[in-house]
CSV table of C-alpha atoms in Angstrom, one decimal:
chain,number,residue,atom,x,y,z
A,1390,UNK,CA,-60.5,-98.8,72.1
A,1391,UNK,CA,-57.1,-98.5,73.8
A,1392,UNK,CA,-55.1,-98.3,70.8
A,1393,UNK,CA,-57.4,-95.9,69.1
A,1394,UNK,CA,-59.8,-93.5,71.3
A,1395,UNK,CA,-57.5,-93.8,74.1
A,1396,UNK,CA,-54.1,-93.2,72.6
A,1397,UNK,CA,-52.6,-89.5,72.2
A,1398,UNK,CA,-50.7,-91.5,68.7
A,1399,UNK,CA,-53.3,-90.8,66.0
A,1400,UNK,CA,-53.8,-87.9,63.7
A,1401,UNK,CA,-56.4,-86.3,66.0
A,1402,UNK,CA,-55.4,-85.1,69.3
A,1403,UNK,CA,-57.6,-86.1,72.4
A,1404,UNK,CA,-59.3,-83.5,72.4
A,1405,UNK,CA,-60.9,-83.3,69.0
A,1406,UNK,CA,-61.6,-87.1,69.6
A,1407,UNK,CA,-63.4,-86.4,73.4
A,1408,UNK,CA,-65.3,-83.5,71.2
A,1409,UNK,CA,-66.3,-85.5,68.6
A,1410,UNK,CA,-67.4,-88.0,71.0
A,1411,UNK,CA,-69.9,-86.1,73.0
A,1412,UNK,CA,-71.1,-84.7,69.4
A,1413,UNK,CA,-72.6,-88.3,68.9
A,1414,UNK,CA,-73.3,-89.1,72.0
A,1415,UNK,CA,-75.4,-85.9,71.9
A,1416,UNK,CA,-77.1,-86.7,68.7
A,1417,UNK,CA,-77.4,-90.8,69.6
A,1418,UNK,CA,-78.5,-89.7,72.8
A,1419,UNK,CA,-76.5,-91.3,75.3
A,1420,UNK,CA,-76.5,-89.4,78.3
A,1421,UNK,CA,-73.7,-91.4,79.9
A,1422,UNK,CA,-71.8,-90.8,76.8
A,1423,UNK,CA,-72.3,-87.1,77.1
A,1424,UNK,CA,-71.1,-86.9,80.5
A,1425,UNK,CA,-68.3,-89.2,79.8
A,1426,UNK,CA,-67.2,-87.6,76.6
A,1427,UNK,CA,-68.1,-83.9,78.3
A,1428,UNK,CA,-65.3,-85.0,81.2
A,1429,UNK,CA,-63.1,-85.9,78.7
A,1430,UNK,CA,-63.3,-83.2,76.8
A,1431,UNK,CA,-62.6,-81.2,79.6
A,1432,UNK,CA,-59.9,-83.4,80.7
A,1433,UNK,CA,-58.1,-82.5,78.0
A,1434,UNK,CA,-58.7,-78.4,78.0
A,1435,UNK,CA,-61.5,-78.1,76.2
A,1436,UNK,CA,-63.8,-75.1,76.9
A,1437,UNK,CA,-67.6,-74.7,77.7
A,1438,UNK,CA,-67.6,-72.7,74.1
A,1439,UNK,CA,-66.2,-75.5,72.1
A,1440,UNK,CA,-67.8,-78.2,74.2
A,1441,UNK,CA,-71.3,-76.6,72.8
A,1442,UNK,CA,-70.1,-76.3,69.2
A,1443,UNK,CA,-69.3,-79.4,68.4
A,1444,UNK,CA,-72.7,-80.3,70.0
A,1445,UNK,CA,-74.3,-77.4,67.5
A,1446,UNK,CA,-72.3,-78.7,64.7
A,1447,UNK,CA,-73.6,-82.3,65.1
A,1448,UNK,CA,-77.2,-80.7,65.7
A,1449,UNK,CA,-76.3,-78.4,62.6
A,1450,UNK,CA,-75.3,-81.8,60.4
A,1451,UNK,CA,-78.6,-83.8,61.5
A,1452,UNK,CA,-80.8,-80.9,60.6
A,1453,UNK,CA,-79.7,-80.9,57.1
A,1454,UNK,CA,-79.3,-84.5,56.3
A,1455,UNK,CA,-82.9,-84.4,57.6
A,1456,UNK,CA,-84.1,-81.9,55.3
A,1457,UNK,CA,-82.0,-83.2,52.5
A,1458,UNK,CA,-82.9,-86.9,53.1
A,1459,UNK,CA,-86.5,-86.1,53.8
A,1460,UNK,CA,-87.4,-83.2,51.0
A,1461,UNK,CA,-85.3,-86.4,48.3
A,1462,UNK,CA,-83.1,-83.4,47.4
A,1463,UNK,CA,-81.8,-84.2,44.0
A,1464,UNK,CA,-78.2,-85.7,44.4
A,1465,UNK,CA,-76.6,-84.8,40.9
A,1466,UNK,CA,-77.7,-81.0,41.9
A,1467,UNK,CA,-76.7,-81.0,45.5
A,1468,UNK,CA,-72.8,-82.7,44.5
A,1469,UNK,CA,-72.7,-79.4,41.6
A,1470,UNK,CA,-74.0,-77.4,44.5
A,1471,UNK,CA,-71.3,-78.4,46.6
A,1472,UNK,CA,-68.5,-78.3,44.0
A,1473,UNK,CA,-69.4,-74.6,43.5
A,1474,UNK,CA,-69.2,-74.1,47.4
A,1475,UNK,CA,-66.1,-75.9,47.8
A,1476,UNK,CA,-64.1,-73.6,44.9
A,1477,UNK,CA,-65.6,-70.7,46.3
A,1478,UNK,CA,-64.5,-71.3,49.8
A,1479,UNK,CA,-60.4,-72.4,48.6
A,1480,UNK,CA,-60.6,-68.9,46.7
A,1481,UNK,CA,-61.7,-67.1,50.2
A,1482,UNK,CA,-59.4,-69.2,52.1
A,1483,UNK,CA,-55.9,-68.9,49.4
A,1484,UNK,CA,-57.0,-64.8,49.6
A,1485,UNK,CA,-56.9,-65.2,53.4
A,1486,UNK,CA,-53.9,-66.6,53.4
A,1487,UNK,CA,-52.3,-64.0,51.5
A,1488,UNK,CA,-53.1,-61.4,53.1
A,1489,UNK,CA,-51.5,-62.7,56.6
């Protein structure tokens, strides 16, 4: 835990980590991970706003594996489905780019 959730020397800043953290703990629920992940989070400047999107993201991500998981969603289709998606979304974001 030290070397890993506590250290600023990975890839993902403290931050992202705390927020990340009281995404889980949200969706788990912990309540003593929320409000240890929640101080954290704010510890290390995040905001109310992001604090509640990654709490709606994880909300977001347990909703649809529910309905995917749930409905048997056929996999072959929803890995074409998300291929399409995926180009689609590079193509929006390389025209972003060039137009910065």
């Amino acid at each position: 835990m030290k070397q890993f959730e506590m250290s600023p020397d990975t890839k993902l800043d403290m931050k992202t980590k705390e927020l990340i953290g009281v995404a889980v703990a949200a969706q788990i629920p912990c309540r003593y991970c929320v409000q240890f992940h929640t101080a954290g989070a704010r510890m290390h400047g995040a905001t109310d706003q992001e604090i509640q999107e990654a709490v709606g993201m994880a909300a977001m991500t347990r909703m649809g594996s529910t309905l995917l998981n749930g409905m048997q969603i056929d996999e072959a289709q929803f890995k074409k489905d998300l291929d399409r998606m995926m180009r689609k979304g590079r193509q929006q974001a390389s025209n972003a780019n060039r137009t910065k």
